[in-house]
Amino acid sequence: MAEFTMELNDDQKQVRDWIHGFAADVMRPAAAEWDEREETPWPVIQEAAKVGIYSLDFYAQQFFDPTGLGIPMAMEELFWGDAGIALSIVGTGLAAIGVVANGTEEQIGTWIPQMYGDQNDVKVAAFCSSEPDAGSDVGSMRTRAVYDQAKDEWVLNGTKTWATNGGIANVHIVVAVVDPELGTKGHASFIVPPNTPGLSQGQKFKKHGIRASHTAEVVLEDARIPGSCLLGGKEKLDERLARAHERARSGGGERVKNAAMATFEASRPAVGAMAVGTARAAYEVALDYAKTRTQFGRPIIDNQGVAFQLADMRTQIDAARLLVWRASWMAVAGRPFESAEGSMSKLFASEVAKKVTAQAVQILGGNGFTREYPVERMHRDSAIYTIFEGTSEIQRLVIARTISGMPIR
C-alpha cells in the first residue's frame, strides 16, 4: 500500500512541469480562438500526440502511479491550461478506459489504437451513456441492444446525448440495455466501429462553456455491429446476467448496486482535479491583476475587500485539492469510501471552481466581464463541473445516503 504524502516525488514533479509547460505554451495561446470557434481543436490535439500527452500510454502511466496522484496531477495541469481544449484531449480516455476495464485482450489491442490514431492522423473516441431521459437516472436508459444469433450481430437502437466527441469519433463506446428486467444490472457496453451504418450524429450542442469540446447526440437506428464488439464477450455477459437474475430472486441485488456505486466513486476525484485546475487558473489571474491594478493611488490588493477574497480563494482551492488527493490515494490503496469521499471531493471542488471563478470576474471588474481577459471564459467553463459526472445534487445524495447507512439507488 502506498504511503500517503502531500509531497510529490521528483518523477512526479518532472511530469507535472512537463504537462504545465505544454498547457502554458500550446493550450493557453489557443484557448480564446477555439472557444470562439466552438470546434474541436485538432491542431492542438495533434501537438499533444506528438509530445506524448495524447496517448493511452500517458494515461496508463498516470493511472498506475502507486501514490494515486498521477491522474489528478495531470488533470489539474491540463485544465489549468484551458478546460475546453483539455476536455478535447482527455475525452477519448473515457472510452479507452471503458475498453481497458471491460474488454478482452483482443478488443483492447484492436480498438485502442483506432481510438487515438497516430501523430499524423489523430482520431478521437466517444463514450455514450447519457440519454435525453436518462442522465442521473441511468435506470431509465432506453437504448436497446438485441442479439441476432443467426448473424452473430448486435442490433442497437436509441439516442444518446451529451456525448463528448459524439458523431465525430472514430470509435464509439455505447452503453445499452440487453435485459430490461434487471434494471441497471441489465446493461452492457458495445464497441461501434468506424463508419457503422445506422450510427449518425444528432444535434450538436452550442454550450455555455467548454466550447472547444465537441458535444452532441448520437443516434442509433438499426446499427448492426459484429458479435465480437460486445465488451467482454457474449459468454461473460450471459454469466453475469444469470448471476444477476439469481441475486434478484434471492434478494441480493442491493449488494451489486453498491459495488457499482463504489466504481463511480473511484472516478470522481479526477473530475474534482479538473475543477481545481480551472479554479487555480482564475485565482492566479485575479492575484496578478490585483497586484498591478491601481485605484486611488494604490494596488487594489491593498484593500481588504479584495485581499480577503483572494485569501478565501486560495484556501478553498487548497482544501479542494486535498480532498481530491485523499480520495485518489484511498482509491489506489484500496481503502473503502465509507463516507463517500470520492463524491465529497468532486462536490467540493466543483462548487469551489464556480465560486472562485466568479470572484475572479468580480476582482477584475469590468475587465473580468469581457473576453479580453480569460476569467470570463473560465467562469463559463466552471459551470460544467457541478453538472457532468454526477450533479452536485447527486453527490450530496450519495454522501447523505452513505453516512446514514441508507441504500444508494
mmCIF file of C-alpha atoms in Angstrom, residues 155-380:
data_model
loop_
_atom_site.group_PDB
_atom_site.id
_atom_site.type_symbol
_atom_site.label_atom_id
_atom_site.label_comp_id
_atom_site.label_asym_id
_atom_site.label_seq_id
_atom_site.Cartn_x
_atom_site.Cartn_y
_atom_site.Cartn_z
ATOM 1 C CA VAL A 155 -28.630 -4.511 -33.313
ATOM 2 C CA LEU A 156 -28.591 -1.163 -31.493
ATOM 3 C CA ASN A 157 -31.426 1.359 -31.395
ATOM 4 C CA GLY A 158 -31.698 4.531 -29.355
ATOM 5 C CA THR A 159 -30.426 8.074 -28.864
ATOM 6 C CA LYS A 160 -27.503 9.084 -26.689
ATOM 7 C CA THR A 161 -26.901 12.653 -25.616
ATOM 8 C CA TRP A 162 -24.168 14.832 -24.077
ATOM 9 C CA ALA A 163 -21.572 12.619 -25.757
ATOM 10 C CA THR A 164 -18.106 14.160 -25.826
ATOM 11 C CA ASN A 165 -16.815 13.619 -29.395
ATOM 12 C CA GLY A 166 -20.188 12.106 -30.290
ATOM 13 C CA GLY A 167 -20.617 11.682 -34.038
ATOM 14 C CA ILE A 168 -17.064 12.784 -34.919
ATOM 15 C CA ALA A 169 -15.410 9.878 -33.123
ATOM 16 C CA ASN A 170 -13.665 7.108 -34.969
ATOM 17 C CA VAL A 171 -14.889 4.631 -32.360
ATOM 18 C CA HIS A 172 -17.968 4.944 -30.140
ATOM 19 C CA ILE A 173 -18.483 3.001 -26.912
ATOM 20 C CA VAL A 174 -22.226 2.688 -26.313
ATOM 21 C CA VAL A 175 -23.961 1.535 -23.151
ATOM 22 C CA ALA A 176 -27.268 -0.197 -23.907
ATOM 23 C CA VAL A 177 -29.960 -2.304 -22.261
ATOM 24 C CA VAL A 178 -29.736 -6.017 -23.002
ATOM 25 C CA ASP A 179 -32.073 -7.284 -20.261
ATOM 26 C CA PRO A 180 -34.773 -4.772 -19.207
ATOM 27 C CA GLU A 181 -35.917 -6.924 -16.294
ATOM 28 C CA LEU A 182 -32.616 -6.380 -14.469
ATOM 29 C CA GLY A 183 -32.641 -2.574 -14.494
ATOM 30 C CA THR A 184 -29.137 -1.129 -14.315
ATOM 31 C CA LYS A 185 -27.661 -4.620 -13.979
ATOM 32 C CA GLY A 186 -29.067 -5.464 -17.404
ATOM 33 C CA HIS A 187 -26.783 -3.003 -19.197
ATOM 34 C CA ALA A 188 -23.806 -3.850 -21.400
ATOM 35 C CA SER A 189 -21.217 -1.866 -23.350
ATOM 36 C CA PHE A 190 -20.561 -2.148 -27.068
ATOM 37 C CA ILE A 191 -17.861 -1.036 -29.483
ATOM 38 C CA VAL A 192 -19.355 0.656 -32.534
ATOM 39 C CA PRO A 193 -16.689 0.544 -35.267
ATOM 40 C CA PRO A 194 -15.924 3.397 -37.680
ATOM 41 C CA ASN A 195 -18.461 4.046 -40.454
ATOM 42 C CA THR A 196 -21.099 1.722 -38.997
ATOM 43 C CA PRO A 197 -24.369 2.139 -40.961
ATOM 44 C CA GLY A 198 -27.146 3.322 -38.682
ATOM 45 C CA LEU A 199 -24.976 5.497 -36.457
ATOM 46 C CA SER A 200 -25.240 9.237 -37.026
ATOM 47 C CA GLN A 201 -24.646 12.494 -35.232
ATOM 48 C CA GLY A 202 -27.759 14.206 -33.969
ATOM 49 C CA GLN A 203 -27.861 17.677 -32.511
ATOM 50 C CA LYS A 204 -24.540 19.358 -31.811
ATOM 51 C CA PHE A 205 -24.906 21.422 -28.670
ATOM 52 C CA LYS A 206 -23.912 25.091 -28.558
ATOM 53 C CA LYS A 207 -22.722 25.313 -24.992
ATOM 54 C CA HIS A 208 -22.274 27.967 -22.323
ATOM 55 C CA GLY A 209 -18.720 26.794 -21.630
ATOM 56 C CA ILE A 210 -16.076 24.195 -22.591
ATOM 57 C CA ARG A 211 -16.909 25.215 -26.151
ATOM 58 C CA ALA A 212 -13.720 23.788 -27.661
ATOM 59 C CA SER A 213 -15.006 20.328 -26.734
ATOM 60 C CA HIS A 214 -17.462 18.779 -29.195
ATOM 61 C CA THR A 215 -20.682 17.621 -27.519
ATOM 62 C CA ALA A 216 -23.530 16.055 -29.481
ATOM 63 C CA GLU A 217 -26.272 13.473 -29.673
ATOM 64 C CA VAL A 218 -25.540 10.072 -31.164
ATOM 65 C CA VAL A 219 -28.422 8.383 -32.949
ATOM 66 C CA LEU A 220 -28.523 4.612 -33.456
ATOM 67 C CA GLU A 221 -31.046 3.263 -35.944
ATOM 68 C CA ASP A 222 -30.758 -0.488 -36.512
ATOM 69 C CA ALA A 223 -26.998 -0.144 -36.180
ATOM 70 C CA ARG A 224 -25.582 -3.636 -36.650
ATOM 71 C CA ILE A 225 -22.236 -4.493 -35.113
ATOM 72 C CA PRO A 226 -20.342 -7.809 -35.015
ATOM 73 C CA GLY A 227 -20.872 -10.056 -32.027
ATOM 74 C CA SER A 228 -17.199 -9.594 -31.212
ATOM 75 C CA CYS A 229 -17.905 -5.925 -30.412
ATOM 76 C CA LEU A 230 -19.675 -6.721 -27.150
ATOM 77 C CA LEU A 231 -17.168 -5.685 -24.498
ATOM 78 C CA GLY A 232 -16.036 -8.749 -22.603
ATOM 79 C CA GLY A 233 -17.784 -11.184 -24.930
ATOM 80 C CA LYS A 234 -21.146 -12.984 -25.019
ATOM 81 C CA GLU A 235 -20.182 -15.796 -22.668
ATOM 82 C CA LYS A 236 -19.129 -13.394 -19.950
ATOM 83 C CA LEU A 237 -22.322 -11.362 -20.404
ATOM 84 C CA ASP A 238 -24.557 -14.418 -20.178
ATOM 85 C CA GLU A 239 -22.833 -15.497 -16.963
ATOM 86 C CA ARG A 240 -23.209 -12.041 -15.458
ATOM 87 C CA LEU A 241 -26.890 -11.806 -16.356
ATOM 88 C CA ALA A 242 -27.544 -15.272 -14.934
ATOM 89 C CA ARG A 243 -25.901 -14.276 -11.647
ATOM 90 C CA ALA A 244 -27.912 -11.055 -11.548
ATOM 91 C CA HIS A 245 -31.181 -12.951 -12.050
ATOM 92 C CA GLU A 246 -30.212 -15.353 -9.281
ATOM 93 C CA ARG A 247 -29.368 -12.494 -6.916
ATOM 94 C CA ALA A 248 -32.652 -10.804 -7.743
ATOM 95 C CA ARG A 249 -34.538 -13.969 -6.870
ATOM 96 C CA SER A 250 -32.616 -14.335 -3.603
ATOM 97 C CA GLY A 251 -32.921 -10.656 -2.666
ATOM 98 C CA GLY A 252 -29.203 -9.889 -3.028
ATOM 99 C CA GLY A 253 -29.475 -7.182 -5.658
ATOM 100 C CA GLU A 254 -28.619 -4.290 -3.348
ATOM 101 C CA ARG A 255 -25.076 -5.529 -2.840
ATOM 102 C CA VAL A 256 -24.493 -5.393 -6.590
ATOM 103 C CA LYS A 257 -25.748 -1.839 -6.820
ATOM 104 C CA ASN A 258 -23.471 -0.684 -4.022
ATOM 105 C CA ALA A 259 -20.488 -2.337 -5.727
ATOM 106 C CA ALA A 260 -21.295 -0.420 -8.911
ATOM 107 C CA MET A 261 -21.603 2.814 -6.966
ATOM 108 C CA ALA A 262 -18.142 2.208 -5.489
ATOM 109 C CA THR A 263 -16.741 2.116 -9.035
ATOM 110 C CA PHE A 264 -18.273 5.502 -9.827
ATOM 111 C CA GLU A 265 -16.932 6.869 -6.546
ATOM 112 C CA ALA A 266 -13.376 5.990 -7.558
ATOM 113 C CA SER A 267 -13.596 8.024 -10.814
ATOM 114 C CA ARG A 268 -14.958 11.246 -9.339
ATOM 115 C CA PRO A 269 -11.717 12.673 -7.909
ATOM 116 C CA ALA A 270 -10.404 13.106 -11.465
ATOM 117 C CA VAL A 271 -13.282 15.488 -12.207
ATOM 118 C CA GLY A 272 -12.544 17.274 -8.956
ATOM 119 C CA ALA A 273 -8.964 17.748 -10.137
ATOM 120 C CA MET A 274 -10.228 19.305 -13.370
ATOM 121 C CA ALA A 275 -12.238 21.790 -11.314
ATOM 122 C CA VAL A 276 -9.204 22.570 -9.159
ATOM 123 C CA GLY A 277 -7.194 23.343 -12.292
ATOM 124 C CA THR A 278 -9.761 25.838 -13.581
ATOM 125 C CA ALA A 279 -10.162 27.456 -10.164
ATOM 126 C CA ARG A 280 -6.395 27.792 -9.745
ATOM 127 C CA ALA A 281 -6.053 29.391 -13.167
ATOM 128 C CA ALA A 282 -8.704 32.020 -12.380
ATOM 129 C CA TYR A 283 -7.209 32.717 -8.961
ATOM 130 C CA GLU A 284 -3.751 33.301 -10.449
ATOM 131 C CA VAL A 285 -5.128 35.778 -12.997
ATOM 132 C CA ALA A 286 -7.027 37.626 -10.263
ATOM 133 C CA LEU A 287 -3.998 37.700 -7.967
ATOM 134 C CA ASP A 288 -1.710 39.136 -10.660
ATOM 135 C CA TYR A 289 -4.361 41.687 -11.621
ATOM 136 C CA ALA A 290 -4.894 42.771 -8.017
ATOM 137 C CA LYS A 291 -1.153 43.350 -7.592
ATOM 138 C CA THR A 292 -0.867 45.562 -10.687
ATOM 139 C CA ARG A 293 -4.252 47.285 -10.952
ATOM 140 C CA THR A 294 -4.048 50.675 -9.251
ATOM 141 C CA GLN A 295 -7.027 52.612 -7.915
ATOM 142 C CA PHE A 296 -6.952 55.600 -5.587
ATOM 143 C CA GLY A 297 -3.172 55.600 -5.762
ATOM 144 C CA ARG A 298 -2.504 52.038 -4.645
ATOM 145 C CA PRO A 299 -2.826 48.421 -5.897
ATOM 146 C CA ILE A 300 -6.298 47.065 -5.254
ATOM 147 C CA ILE A 301 -4.841 44.130 -3.300
ATOM 148 C CA ASP A 302 -4.132 46.677 -0.549
ATOM 149 C CA ASN A 303 -7.883 46.839 0.014
ATOM 150 C CA GLN A 304 -9.114 44.270 2.494
ATOM 151 C CA GLY A 305 -12.230 43.637 0.415
ATOM 152 C CA VAL A 306 -10.035 42.306 -2.395
ATOM 153 C CA ALA A 307 -7.267 40.776 -0.281
ATOM 154 C CA PHE A 308 -9.696 38.762 1.843
ATOM 155 C CA GLN A 309 -11.395 37.403 -1.269
ATOM 156 C CA LEU A 310 -8.055 36.211 -2.585
ATOM 157 C CA ALA A 311 -7.224 34.649 0.768
ATOM 158 C CA ASP A 312 -10.509 32.723 0.744
ATOM 159 C CA MET A 313 -9.994 31.682 -2.881
ATOM 160 C CA ARG A 314 -6.556 30.238 -2.191
ATOM 161 C CA THR A 315 -7.758 28.478 0.968
ATOM 162 C CA GLN A 316 -10.695 26.863 -0.840
ATOM 163 C CA ILE A 317 -8.532 25.731 -3.778
ATOM 164 C CA ASP A 318 -6.016 24.090 -1.462
ATOM 165 C CA ALA A 319 -8.796 22.429 0.531
ATOM 166 C CA ALA A 320 -10.360 21.101 -2.673
ATOM 167 C CA ARG A 321 -7.032 19.694 -3.853
ATOM 168 C CA LEU A 322 -6.504 17.939 -0.526
ATOM 169 C CA LEU A 323 -9.924 16.281 -0.751
ATOM 170 C CA VAL A 324 -9.121 15.154 -4.312
ATOM 171 C CA TRP A 325 -5.718 13.805 -3.316
ATOM 172 C CA ARG A 326 -7.156 11.994 -0.293
ATOM 173 C CA ALA A 327 -9.816 10.267 -2.378
ATOM 174 C CA SER A 328 -7.317 9.415 -5.125
ATOM 175 C CA TRP A 329 -4.945 7.866 -2.609
ATOM 176 C CA MET A 330 -7.780 5.948 -0.942
ATOM 177 C CA ALA A 331 -8.810 4.507 -4.309
ATOM 178 C CA VAL A 332 -5.338 3.226 -5.199
ATOM 179 C CA ALA A 333 -4.754 1.985 -1.652
ATOM 180 C CA GLY A 334 -7.989 0.018 -1.671
ATOM 181 C CA ARG A 335 -9.462 1.977 1.221
ATOM 182 C CA PRO A 336 -13.284 1.875 1.210
ATOM 183 C CA PHE A 337 -15.095 5.167 0.712
ATOM 184 C CA GLU A 338 -17.063 4.766 3.912
ATOM 185 C CA SER A 339 -18.210 8.396 3.832
ATOM 186 C CA ALA A 340 -18.390 8.739 0.014
ATOM 187 C CA GLU A 341 -15.036 10.530 -0.051
ATOM 188 C CA GLY A 342 -14.963 10.340 -3.853
ATOM 189 C CA SER A 343 -18.225 12.248 -4.103
ATOM 190 C CA MET A 344 -17.043 14.652 -1.418
ATOM 191 C CA SER A 345 -14.001 15.601 -3.488
ATOM 192 C CA LYS A 346 -15.985 16.106 -6.668
ATOM 193 C CA LEU A 347 -18.752 18.058 -4.916
ATOM 194 C CA PHE A 348 -16.458 20.428 -3.049
ATOM 195 C CA ALA A 349 -14.022 21.048 -5.904
ATOM 196 C CA SER A 350 -16.848 21.692 -8.373
ATOM 197 C CA GLU A 351 -18.525 24.214 -6.106
ATOM 198 C CA VAL A 352 -15.172 25.877 -5.397
ATOM 199 C CA ALA A 353 -14.491 26.260 -9.129
ATOM 200 C CA LYS A 354 -17.786 28.075 -9.681
ATOM 201 C CA LYS A 355 -17.259 30.339 -6.671
ATOM 202 C CA VAL A 356 -13.597 31.154 -7.289
ATOM 203 C CA THR A 357 -14.067 31.953 -10.976
ATOM 204 C CA ALA A 358 -16.996 34.237 -10.107
ATOM 205 C CA GLN A 359 -14.830 36.010 -7.540
ATOM 206 C CA ALA A 360 -12.079 36.393 -10.138
ATOM 207 C CA VAL A 361 -14.518 38.111 -12.505
ATOM 208 C CA GLN A 362 -15.552 40.434 -9.666
ATOM 209 C CA ILE A 363 -11.960 41.344 -8.790
ATOM 210 C CA LEU A 364 -11.259 42.244 -12.413
ATOM 211 C CA GLY A 365 -14.436 44.323 -12.500
ATOM 212 C CA GLY A 366 -15.492 45.433 -15.969
ATOM 213 C CA ASN A 367 -12.412 43.825 -17.475
ATOM 214 C CA GLY A 368 -13.429 40.495 -15.991
ATOM 215 C CA PHE A 369 -16.727 40.699 -17.836
ATOM 216 C CA THR A 370 -15.040 40.973 -21.231
ATOM 217 C CA ARG A 371 -13.446 38.326 -23.407
ATOM 218 C CA GLU A 372 -10.217 40.310 -23.390
ATOM 219 C CA TYR A 373 -9.418 38.570 -20.104
ATOM 220 C CA PRO A 374 -9.573 34.785 -19.619
ATOM 221 C CA VAL A 375 -11.548 34.756 -16.350
ATOM 222 C CA GLU A 376 -14.778 35.309 -18.282
ATOM 223 C CA ARG A 377 -14.166 32.057 -20.167
ATOM 224 C CA MET A 378 -13.016 30.251 -17.029
ATOM 225 C CA HIS A 379 -16.208 31.258 -15.246
ATOM 226 C CA ARG A 380 -18.318 29.886 -18.095
#
